[in-house]
Coordinates of C-alpha atoms (C1' of nucleotides) in Angstrom, one line a residue:
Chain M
X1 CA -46.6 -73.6 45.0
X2 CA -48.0 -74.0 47.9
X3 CA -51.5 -72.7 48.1
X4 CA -54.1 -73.8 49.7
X5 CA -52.2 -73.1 52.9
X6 CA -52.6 -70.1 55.2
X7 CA -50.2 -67.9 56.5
X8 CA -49.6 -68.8 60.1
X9 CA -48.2 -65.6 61.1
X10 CA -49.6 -62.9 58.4
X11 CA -48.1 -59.3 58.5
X12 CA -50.3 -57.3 60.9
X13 CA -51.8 -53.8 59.4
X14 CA -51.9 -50.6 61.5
X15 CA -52.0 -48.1 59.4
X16 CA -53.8 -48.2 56.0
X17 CA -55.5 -44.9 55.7
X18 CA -55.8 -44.3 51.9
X19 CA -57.1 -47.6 52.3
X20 CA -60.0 -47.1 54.4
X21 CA -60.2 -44.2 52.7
X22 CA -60.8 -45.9 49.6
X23 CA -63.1 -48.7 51.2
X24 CA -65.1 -46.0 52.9
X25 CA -65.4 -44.5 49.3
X26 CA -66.5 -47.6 47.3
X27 CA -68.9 -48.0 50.0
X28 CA -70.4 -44.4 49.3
X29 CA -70.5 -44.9 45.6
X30 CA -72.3 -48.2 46.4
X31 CA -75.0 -46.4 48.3
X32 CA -75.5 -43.7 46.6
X33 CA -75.5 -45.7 43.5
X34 CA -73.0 -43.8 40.8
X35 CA -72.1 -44.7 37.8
X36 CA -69.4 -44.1 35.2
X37 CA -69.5 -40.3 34.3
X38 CA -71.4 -38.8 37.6
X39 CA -69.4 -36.7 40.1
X40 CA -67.8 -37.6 43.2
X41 CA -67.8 -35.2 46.5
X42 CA -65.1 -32.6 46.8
X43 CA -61.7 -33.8 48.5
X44 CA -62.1 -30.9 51.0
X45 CA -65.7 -32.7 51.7
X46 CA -64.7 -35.7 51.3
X47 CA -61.8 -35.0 54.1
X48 CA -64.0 -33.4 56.8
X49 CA -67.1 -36.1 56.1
X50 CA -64.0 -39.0 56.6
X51 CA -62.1 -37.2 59.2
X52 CA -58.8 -37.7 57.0
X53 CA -56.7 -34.9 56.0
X54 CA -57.5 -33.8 52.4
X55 CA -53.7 -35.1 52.2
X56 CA -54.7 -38.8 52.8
X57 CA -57.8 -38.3 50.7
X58 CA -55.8 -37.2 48.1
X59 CA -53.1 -39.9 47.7
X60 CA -56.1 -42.1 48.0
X61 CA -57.8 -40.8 45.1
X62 CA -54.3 -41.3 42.9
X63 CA -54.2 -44.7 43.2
X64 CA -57.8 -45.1 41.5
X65 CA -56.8 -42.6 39.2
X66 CA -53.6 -44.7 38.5
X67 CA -56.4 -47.7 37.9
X68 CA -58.2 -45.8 35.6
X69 CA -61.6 -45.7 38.3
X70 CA -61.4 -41.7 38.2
X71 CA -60.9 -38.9 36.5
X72 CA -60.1 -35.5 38.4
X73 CA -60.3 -32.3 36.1
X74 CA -58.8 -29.1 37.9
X75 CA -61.7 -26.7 38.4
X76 CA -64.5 -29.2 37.8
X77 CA -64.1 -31.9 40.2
X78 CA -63.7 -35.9 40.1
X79 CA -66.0 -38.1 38.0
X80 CA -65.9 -41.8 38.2
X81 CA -64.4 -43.9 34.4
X82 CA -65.6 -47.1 35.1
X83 CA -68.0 -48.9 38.0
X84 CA -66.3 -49.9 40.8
X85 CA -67.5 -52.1 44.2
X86 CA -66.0 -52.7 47.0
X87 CA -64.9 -56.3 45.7
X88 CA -62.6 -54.6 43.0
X89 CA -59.9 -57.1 41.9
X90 CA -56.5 -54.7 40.9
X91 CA -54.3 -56.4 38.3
X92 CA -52.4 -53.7 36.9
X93 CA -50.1 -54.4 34.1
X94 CA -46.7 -52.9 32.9
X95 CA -45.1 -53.3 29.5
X96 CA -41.9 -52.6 29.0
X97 CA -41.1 -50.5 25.6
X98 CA -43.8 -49.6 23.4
X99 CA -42.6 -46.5 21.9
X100 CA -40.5 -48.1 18.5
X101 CA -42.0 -49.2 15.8
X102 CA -41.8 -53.0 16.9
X103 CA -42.9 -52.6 19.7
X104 CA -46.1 -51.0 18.4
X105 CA -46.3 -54.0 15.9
X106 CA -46.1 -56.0 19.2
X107 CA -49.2 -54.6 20.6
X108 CA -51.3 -54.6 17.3
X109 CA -50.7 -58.4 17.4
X110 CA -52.2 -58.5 20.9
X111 CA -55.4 -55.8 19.3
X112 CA -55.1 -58.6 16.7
X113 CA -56.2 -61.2 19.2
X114 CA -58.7 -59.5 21.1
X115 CA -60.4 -57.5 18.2
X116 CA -61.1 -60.5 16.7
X117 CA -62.3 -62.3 19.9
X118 CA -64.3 -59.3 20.9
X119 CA -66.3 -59.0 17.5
X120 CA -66.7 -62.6 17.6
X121 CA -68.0 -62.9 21.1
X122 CA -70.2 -59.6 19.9
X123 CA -71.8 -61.3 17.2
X124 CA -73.1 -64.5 19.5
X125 CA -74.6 -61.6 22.6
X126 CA -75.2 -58.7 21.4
X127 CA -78.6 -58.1 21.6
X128 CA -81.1 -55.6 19.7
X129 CA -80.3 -52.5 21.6
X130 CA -76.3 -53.0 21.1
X131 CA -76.9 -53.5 17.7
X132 CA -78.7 -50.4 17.4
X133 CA -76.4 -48.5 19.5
X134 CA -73.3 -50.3 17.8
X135 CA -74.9 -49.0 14.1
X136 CA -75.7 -45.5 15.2
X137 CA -71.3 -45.1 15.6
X138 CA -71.2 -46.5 12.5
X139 CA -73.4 -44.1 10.6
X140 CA -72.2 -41.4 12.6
X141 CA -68.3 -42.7 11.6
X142 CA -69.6 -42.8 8.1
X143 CA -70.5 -39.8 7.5
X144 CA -67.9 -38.4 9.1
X145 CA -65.3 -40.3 6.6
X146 CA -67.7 -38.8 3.9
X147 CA -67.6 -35.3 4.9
X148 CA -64.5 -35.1 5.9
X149 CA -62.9 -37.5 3.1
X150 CA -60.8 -39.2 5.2
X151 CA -60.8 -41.7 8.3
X152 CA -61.8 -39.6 11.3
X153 CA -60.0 -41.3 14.3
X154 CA -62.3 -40.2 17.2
X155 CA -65.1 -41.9 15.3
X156 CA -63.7 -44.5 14.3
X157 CA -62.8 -45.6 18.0
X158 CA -66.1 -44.9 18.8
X159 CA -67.5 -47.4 16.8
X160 CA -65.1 -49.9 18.1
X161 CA -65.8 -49.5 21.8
X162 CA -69.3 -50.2 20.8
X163 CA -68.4 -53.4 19.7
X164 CA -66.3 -54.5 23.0
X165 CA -68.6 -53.2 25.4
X166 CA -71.4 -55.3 23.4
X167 CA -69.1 -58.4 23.9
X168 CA -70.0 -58.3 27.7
X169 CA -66.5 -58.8 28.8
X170 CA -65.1 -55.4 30.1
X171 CA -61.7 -56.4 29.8
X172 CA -61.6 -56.0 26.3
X173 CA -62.1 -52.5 26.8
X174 CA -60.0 -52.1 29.4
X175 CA -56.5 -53.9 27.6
X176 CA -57.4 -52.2 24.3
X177 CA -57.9 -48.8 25.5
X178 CA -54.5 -49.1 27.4
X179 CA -53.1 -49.9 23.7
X180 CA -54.7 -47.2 21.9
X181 CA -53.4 -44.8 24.0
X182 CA -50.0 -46.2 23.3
X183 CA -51.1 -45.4 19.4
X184 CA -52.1 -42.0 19.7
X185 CA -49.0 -41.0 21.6
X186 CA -46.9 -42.4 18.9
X187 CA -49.7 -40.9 16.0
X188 CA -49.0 -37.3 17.3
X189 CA -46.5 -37.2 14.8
X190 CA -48.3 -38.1 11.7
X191 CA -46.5 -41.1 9.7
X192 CA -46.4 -39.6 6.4
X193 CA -48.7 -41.9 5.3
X194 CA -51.4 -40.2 3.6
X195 CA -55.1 -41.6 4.0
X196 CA -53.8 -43.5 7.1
X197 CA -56.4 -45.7 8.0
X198 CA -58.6 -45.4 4.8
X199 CA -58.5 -48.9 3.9
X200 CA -59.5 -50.4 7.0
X201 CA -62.9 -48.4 6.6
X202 CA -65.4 -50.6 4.5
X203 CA -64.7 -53.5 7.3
X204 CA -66.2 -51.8 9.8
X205 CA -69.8 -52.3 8.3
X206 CA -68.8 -55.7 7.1
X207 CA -68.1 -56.0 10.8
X208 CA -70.9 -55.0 11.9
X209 CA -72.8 -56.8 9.0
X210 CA -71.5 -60.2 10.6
X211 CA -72.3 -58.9 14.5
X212 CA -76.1 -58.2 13.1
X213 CA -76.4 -61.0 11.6
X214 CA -75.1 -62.7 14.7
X215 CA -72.0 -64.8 12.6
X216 CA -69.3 -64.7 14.8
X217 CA -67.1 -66.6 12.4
X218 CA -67.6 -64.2 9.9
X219 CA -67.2 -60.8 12.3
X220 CA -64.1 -62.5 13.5
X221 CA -62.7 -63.1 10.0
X222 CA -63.3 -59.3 9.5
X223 CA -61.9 -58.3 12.3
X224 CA -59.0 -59.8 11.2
X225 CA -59.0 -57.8 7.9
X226 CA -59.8 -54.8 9.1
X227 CA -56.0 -55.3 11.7
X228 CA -54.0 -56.6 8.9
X229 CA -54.8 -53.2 6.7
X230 CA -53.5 -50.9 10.1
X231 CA -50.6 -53.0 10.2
X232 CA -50.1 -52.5 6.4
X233 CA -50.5 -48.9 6.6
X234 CA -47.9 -49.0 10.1
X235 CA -45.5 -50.5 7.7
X236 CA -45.9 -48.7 5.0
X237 CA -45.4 -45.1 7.9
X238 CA -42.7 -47.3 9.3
X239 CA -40.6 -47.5 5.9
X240 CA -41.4 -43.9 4.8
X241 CA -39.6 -42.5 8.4
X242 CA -37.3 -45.0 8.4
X243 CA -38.3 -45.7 11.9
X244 CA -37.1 -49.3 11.2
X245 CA -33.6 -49.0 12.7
X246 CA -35.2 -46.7 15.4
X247 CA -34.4 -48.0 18.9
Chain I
X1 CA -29.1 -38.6 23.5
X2 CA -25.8 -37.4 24.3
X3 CA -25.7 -36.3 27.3
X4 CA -22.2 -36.3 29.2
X5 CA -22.3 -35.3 32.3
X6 CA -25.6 -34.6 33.0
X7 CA -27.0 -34.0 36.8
X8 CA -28.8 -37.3 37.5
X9 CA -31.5 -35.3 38.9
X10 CA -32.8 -32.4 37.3
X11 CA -35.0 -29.5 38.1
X12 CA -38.6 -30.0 37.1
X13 CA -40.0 -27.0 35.2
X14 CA -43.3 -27.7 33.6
X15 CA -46.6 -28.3 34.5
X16 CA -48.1 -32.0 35.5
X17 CA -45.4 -32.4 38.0
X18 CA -46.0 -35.5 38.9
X19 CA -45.9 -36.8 35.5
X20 CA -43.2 -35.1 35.5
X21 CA -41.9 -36.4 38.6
X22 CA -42.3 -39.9 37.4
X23 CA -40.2 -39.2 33.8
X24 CA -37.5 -37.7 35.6
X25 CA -37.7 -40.7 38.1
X26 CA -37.5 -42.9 35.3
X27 CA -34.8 -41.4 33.9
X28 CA -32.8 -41.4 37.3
X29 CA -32.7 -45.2 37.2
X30 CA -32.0 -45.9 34.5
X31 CA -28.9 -43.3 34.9
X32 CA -27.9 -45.4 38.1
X33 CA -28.9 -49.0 36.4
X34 CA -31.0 -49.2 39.5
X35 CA -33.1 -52.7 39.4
X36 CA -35.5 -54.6 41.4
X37 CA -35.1 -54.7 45.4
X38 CA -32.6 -51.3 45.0
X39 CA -33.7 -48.4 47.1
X40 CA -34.2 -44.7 45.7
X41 CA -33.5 -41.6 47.4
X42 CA -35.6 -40.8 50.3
X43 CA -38.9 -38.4 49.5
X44 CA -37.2 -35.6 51.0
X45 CA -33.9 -35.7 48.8
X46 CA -35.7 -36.5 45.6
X47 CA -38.2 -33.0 46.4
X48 CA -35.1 -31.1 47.2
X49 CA -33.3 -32.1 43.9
X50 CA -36.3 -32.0 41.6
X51 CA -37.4 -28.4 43.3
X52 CA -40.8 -29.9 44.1
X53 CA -42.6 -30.2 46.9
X54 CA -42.1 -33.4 49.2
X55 CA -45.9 -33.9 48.6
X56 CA -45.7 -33.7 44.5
X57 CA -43.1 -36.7 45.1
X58 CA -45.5 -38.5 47.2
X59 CA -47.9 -38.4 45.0
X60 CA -46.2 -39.9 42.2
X61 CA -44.8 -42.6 44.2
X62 CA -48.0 -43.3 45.4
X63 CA -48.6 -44.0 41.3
X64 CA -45.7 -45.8 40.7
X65 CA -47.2 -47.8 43.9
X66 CA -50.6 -48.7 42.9
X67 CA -48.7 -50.0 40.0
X68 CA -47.2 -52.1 41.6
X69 CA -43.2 -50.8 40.9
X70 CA -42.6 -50.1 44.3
X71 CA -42.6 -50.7 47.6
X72 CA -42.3 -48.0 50.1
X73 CA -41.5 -49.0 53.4
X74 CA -41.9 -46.7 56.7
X75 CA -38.8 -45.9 58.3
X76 CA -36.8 -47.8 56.0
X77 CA -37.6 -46.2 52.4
X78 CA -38.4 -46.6 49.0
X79 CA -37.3 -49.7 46.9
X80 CA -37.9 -50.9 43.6
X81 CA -40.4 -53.7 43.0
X82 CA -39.7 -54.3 39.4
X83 CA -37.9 -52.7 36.5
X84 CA -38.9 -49.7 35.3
X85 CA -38.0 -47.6 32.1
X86 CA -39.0 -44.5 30.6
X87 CA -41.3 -45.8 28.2
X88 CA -43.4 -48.0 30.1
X89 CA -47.0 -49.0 28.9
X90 CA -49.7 -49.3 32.1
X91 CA -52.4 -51.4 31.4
X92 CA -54.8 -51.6 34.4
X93 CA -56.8 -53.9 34.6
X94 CA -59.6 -54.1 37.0
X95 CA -61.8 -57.2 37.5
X96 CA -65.6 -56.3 39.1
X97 CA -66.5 -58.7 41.6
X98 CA -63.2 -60.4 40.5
X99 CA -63.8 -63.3 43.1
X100 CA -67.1 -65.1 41.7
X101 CA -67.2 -66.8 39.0
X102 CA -68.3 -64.5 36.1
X103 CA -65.0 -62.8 36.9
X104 CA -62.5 -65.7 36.0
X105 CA -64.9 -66.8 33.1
X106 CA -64.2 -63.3 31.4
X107 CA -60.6 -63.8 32.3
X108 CA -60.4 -67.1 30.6
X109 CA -61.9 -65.4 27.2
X110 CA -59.4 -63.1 27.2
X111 CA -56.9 -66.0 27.3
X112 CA -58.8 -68.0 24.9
X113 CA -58.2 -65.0 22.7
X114 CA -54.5 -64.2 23.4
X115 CA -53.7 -68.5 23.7
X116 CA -55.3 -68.5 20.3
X117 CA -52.9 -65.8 18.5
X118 CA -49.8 -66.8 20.3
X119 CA -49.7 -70.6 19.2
X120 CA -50.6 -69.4 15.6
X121 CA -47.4 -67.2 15.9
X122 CA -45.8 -69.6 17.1
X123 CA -46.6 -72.2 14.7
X124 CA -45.2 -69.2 12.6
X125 CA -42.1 -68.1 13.9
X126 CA -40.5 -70.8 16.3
X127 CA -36.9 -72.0 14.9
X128 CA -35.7 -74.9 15.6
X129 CA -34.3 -74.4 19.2
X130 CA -37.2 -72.9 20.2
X131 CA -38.9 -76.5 19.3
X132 CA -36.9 -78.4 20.7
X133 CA -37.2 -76.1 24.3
X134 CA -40.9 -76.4 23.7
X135 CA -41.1 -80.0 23.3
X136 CA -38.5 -80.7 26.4
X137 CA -41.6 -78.5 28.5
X138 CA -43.8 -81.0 27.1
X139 CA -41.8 -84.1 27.4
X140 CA -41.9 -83.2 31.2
X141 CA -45.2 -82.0 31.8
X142 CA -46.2 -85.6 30.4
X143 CA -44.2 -87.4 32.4
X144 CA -44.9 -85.4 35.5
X145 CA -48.9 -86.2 34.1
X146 CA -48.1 -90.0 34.5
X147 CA -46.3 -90.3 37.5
X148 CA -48.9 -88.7 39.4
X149 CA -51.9 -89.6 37.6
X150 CA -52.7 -86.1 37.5
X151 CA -52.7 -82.8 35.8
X152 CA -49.4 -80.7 37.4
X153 CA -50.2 -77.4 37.2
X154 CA -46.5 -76.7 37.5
X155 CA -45.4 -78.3 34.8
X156 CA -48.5 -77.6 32.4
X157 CA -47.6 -73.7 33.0
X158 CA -44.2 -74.2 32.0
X159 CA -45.1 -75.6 28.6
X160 CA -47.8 -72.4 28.0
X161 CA -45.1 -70.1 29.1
X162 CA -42.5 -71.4 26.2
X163 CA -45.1 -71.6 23.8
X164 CA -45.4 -67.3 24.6
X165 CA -42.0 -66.9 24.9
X166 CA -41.8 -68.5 21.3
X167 CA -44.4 -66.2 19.6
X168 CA -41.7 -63.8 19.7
X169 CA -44.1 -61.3 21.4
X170 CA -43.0 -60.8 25.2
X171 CA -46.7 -59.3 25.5
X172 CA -48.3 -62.3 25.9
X173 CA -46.8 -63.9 28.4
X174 CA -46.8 -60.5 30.2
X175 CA -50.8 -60.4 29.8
X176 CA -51.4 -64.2 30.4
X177 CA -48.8 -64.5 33.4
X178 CA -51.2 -61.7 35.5
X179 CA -54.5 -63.4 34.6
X180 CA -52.7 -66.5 35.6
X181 CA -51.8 -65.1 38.8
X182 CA -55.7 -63.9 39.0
X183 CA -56.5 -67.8 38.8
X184 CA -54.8 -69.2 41.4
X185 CA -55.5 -66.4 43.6
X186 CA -59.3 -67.8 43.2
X187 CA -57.9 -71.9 43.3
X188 CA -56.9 -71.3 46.7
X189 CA -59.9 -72.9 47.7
X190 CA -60.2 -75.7 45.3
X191 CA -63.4 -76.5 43.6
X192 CA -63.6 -79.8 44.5
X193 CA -63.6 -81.0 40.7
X194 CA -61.6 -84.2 40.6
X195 CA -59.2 -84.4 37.8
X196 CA -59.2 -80.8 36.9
X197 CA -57.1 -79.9 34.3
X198 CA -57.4 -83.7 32.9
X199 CA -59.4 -83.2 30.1
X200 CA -56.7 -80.5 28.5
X201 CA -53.6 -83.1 28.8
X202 CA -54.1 -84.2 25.1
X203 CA -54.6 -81.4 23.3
X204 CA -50.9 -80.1 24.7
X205 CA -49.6 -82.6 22.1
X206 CA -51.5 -81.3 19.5
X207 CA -50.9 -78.0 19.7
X208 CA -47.1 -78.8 19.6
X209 CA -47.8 -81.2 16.8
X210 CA -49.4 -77.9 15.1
X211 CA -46.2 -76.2 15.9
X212 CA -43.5 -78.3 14.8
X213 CA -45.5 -78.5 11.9
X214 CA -45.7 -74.9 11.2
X215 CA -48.9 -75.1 11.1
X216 CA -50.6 -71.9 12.6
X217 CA -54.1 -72.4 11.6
X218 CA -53.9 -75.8 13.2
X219 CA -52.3 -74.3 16.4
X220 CA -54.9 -72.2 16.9
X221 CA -58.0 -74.4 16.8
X222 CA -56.1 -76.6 19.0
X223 CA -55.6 -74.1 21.4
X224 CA -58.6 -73.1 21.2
X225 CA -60.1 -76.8 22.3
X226 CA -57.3 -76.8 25.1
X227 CA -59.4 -73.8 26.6
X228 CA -62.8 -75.2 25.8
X229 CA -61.7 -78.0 28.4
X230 CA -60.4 -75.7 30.9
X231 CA -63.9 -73.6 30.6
X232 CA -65.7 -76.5 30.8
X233 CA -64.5 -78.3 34.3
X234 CA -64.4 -74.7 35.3
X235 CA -68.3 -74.9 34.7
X236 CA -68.4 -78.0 36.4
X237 CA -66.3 -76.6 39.6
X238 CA -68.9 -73.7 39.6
X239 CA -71.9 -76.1 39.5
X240 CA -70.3 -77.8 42.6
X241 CA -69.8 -75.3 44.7
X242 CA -73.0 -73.4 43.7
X243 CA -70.9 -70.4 43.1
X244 CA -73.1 -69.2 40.3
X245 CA -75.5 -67.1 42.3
X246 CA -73.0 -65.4 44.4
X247 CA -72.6 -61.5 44.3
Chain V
dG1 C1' -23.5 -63.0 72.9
dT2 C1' -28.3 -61.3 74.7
dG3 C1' -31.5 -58.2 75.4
dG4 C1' -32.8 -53.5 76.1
dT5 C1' -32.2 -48.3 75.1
dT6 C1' -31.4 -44.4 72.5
dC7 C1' -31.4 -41.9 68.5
dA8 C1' -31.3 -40.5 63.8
dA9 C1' -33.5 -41.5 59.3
dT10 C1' -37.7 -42.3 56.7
dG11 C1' -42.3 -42.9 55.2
dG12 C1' -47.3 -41.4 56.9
dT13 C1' -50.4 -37.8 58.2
dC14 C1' -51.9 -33.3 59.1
dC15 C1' -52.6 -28.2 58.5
dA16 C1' -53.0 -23.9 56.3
dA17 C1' -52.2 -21.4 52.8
dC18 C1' -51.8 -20.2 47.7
dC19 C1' -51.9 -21.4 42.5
dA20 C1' -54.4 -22.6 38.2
dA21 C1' -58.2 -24.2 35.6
dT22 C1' -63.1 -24.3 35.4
dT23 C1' -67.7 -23.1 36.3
dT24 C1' -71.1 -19.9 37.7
dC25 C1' -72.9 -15.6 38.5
dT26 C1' -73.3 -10.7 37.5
dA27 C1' -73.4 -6.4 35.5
dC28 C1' -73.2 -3.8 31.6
dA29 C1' -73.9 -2.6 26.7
dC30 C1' -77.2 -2.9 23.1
Chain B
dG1 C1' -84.9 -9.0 26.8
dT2 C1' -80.4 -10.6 25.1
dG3 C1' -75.7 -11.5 24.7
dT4 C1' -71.4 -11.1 26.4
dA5 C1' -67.3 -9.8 29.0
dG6 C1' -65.6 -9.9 33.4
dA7 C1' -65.8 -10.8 38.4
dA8 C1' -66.4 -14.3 41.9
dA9 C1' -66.8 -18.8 43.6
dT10 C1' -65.6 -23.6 43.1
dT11 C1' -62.3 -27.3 42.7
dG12 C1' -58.2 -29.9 41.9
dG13 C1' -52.8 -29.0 42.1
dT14 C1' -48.9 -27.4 44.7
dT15 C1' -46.3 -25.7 48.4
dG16 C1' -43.9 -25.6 53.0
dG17 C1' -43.7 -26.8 57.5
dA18 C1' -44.8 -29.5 61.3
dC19 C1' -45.5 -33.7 63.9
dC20 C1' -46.3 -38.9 64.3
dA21 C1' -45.0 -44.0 63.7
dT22 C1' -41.9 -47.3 62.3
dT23 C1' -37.4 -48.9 61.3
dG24 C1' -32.7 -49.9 61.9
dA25 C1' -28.3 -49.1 63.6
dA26 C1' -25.2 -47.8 67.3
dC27 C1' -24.7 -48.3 72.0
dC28 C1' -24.9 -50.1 76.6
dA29 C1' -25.6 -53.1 80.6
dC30 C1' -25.7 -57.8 82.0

DNA sequence: GTGGTTCAATGGTCCAACCAATTTCTACAC
DNA sequence: GTGTAGAAATTGGTTGGACCATTGAACCAC
């Protein structure tokens, strides 16, 4: 491997619009200070203010919505997901399979993993307003169960973003999302598995009982109960639409 | 799905073309067993045959770009990057300010995490072949470690790589492999620690020990010690180069 | 062969519309 | 005044056509 070394003749660039474009945009964001949720300028602004075509602003605008950076809702405009600077590091990832049943198991083992991390590193940094914020979702996923008599997945998720955005690594958020959206597109068509889910719910306030108490030993032990009923419920969905043989 | 004789490339006729776009893309190569360094019909054929505009294909490409499953080349076309199949899982990750230090410290708990899980499974799952193929990794990794007094970090990936591959969950070496790529981006200019990396050599033994043992629970604390070491001189590199105040 | 020239193919950019979803404003009924 | 349905403006999504910049192959002169 030989790093450490230069290129002696690197590629030249001469054109990279969308990138300027993109540059010039993190720049703006920067200066003007936006966060996650606020809007961004119009693409016909944004093309005149740059001197691009709206074109060129447009394919530049793709890619951060392909990074997850952006969201663009037709008639509303484009609001910024996540922070970005100009000193954005892209790493993007592509699985291969995903929509069987093993390969579902496949990615709960990697949720495994990082649920249990997350709560864990959750329990040592949280401090007192992530607790608070962390057991606000938790009431408010409580009473939905209780209402509702049932496991109320929008809640639910909720509560467990709390936890990985209290564990003060982003990319916990980041690599989980990606798989829960893999869930939901393979949940549209409901396993047959009645009170899916309701078994993992008295682990989330021993979760968050742990992460309170700042035990990371314990939240991670939880964590790891709170999987292995999902993955108990998958099989049992798995066995009732004899998905098993599915390829 | 039987179809016979189907036209390779379809009409598009709903809404989110691009996505659109992309699926029917997807299909097409796999139709034509198209793999990595293959080129796909130029912009202006695939708009024709889809009955899309040239600049709906664009814009998906410019997707499958910023994914990185592509490589479009000005005067020459549009060639294929890496394999790509209809059901794909993206995962993007993006690292703030993924050059300092605070970056590859939250990349290395996310390995802690997945290392962790994938030796326990491992300890779990490997047969015997997958043992033996393990050990031979480690047989040369040591030997490399003596003949050059030194930590190879050739060799030592090798062994982390067959220790994924024998979790029986291509996910984590998929995962690990980019933040691993993410690492040596940032070791391009070394950190002037001496002997990095040494501290880890023994506890590749032990987590083999774990796994030849079947041992998961054993696997993983050792795993998790291996990656203790490697945070530690990473510490160590950061206190050197006074990297920790950087922005 | 070597080195240029020409030329067609291909991705990159631009423009000017129009479509579709959303938001905002307005006018009307009560 | 209030509420609401509908018109109008705003904004991202799509289209078609044009031109530019780069590439690569065929061709030609030497």
């Amino acid at each position: 491997m030989g790093h450490g070394v230069t290129d002696p003749l690197p590629p030249i660039q001469t054109t990279a619009r969308d990138d300027a474009v993109l540059k010039a945009l993190a720049g703006f964001v920067r200066q003007e200070a936006l966060g996650p949720g606020q809007k961004l300028p119009t693409e016909r602004i944004l093309a005149e203010r740059l001197k691009v075509s709206r074109n060129t602003v447009r394919e530049a605008l793709t890619r951060w919505e392909g990074l997850g950076l952006v969201e663009r809702r037709q008639g509303s405009g484009t609001y910024l997901k996540a922070a970005v600077s100009p000193d954005m590091l892209h790493m993007p990832l592509t699985l291969a399979g995903g929509n069987d049943f093993a390969g579902l198991m496949r990615t709960l083992e990697i949720r495994r993993a990082l649920e249990a991390e997350a709560a864990a590193l959750c329990a040592v940094r949280a401090g007192k307003a992530e607790v608070a914020e962390i057991e606000r979702k938790l009431d408010i996923m409580e009473e939905a169960f209780h209402s509702r008599a049932g496991m109320s997945s929008e809640e639910d998720w909720e509560f467990h973003q709390s936890v990985y955005r209290a564990s003060g690594n982003p990319l916990f958020e980041q690599i989980i999302s990606a798989m829960h959206e893999l869930f939901h597109r393979f949940w549209e068509h409901p396993l047959g598995v009645r009170d899916f889910g309701h078994a993992s719910f008295p682990y989330h306030r021993t979760i968050f009982d742990c992460i309170a108490a700042h035990d990371p030993e314990g939240a991670r032990a939880e964590a790891l109960k709170l999987i292995a009923t999902v993955e108990n419920d998958l099989k049992r969905g798995a066995a009732n639409l004899k998905l098993l043989d599915r390829r």
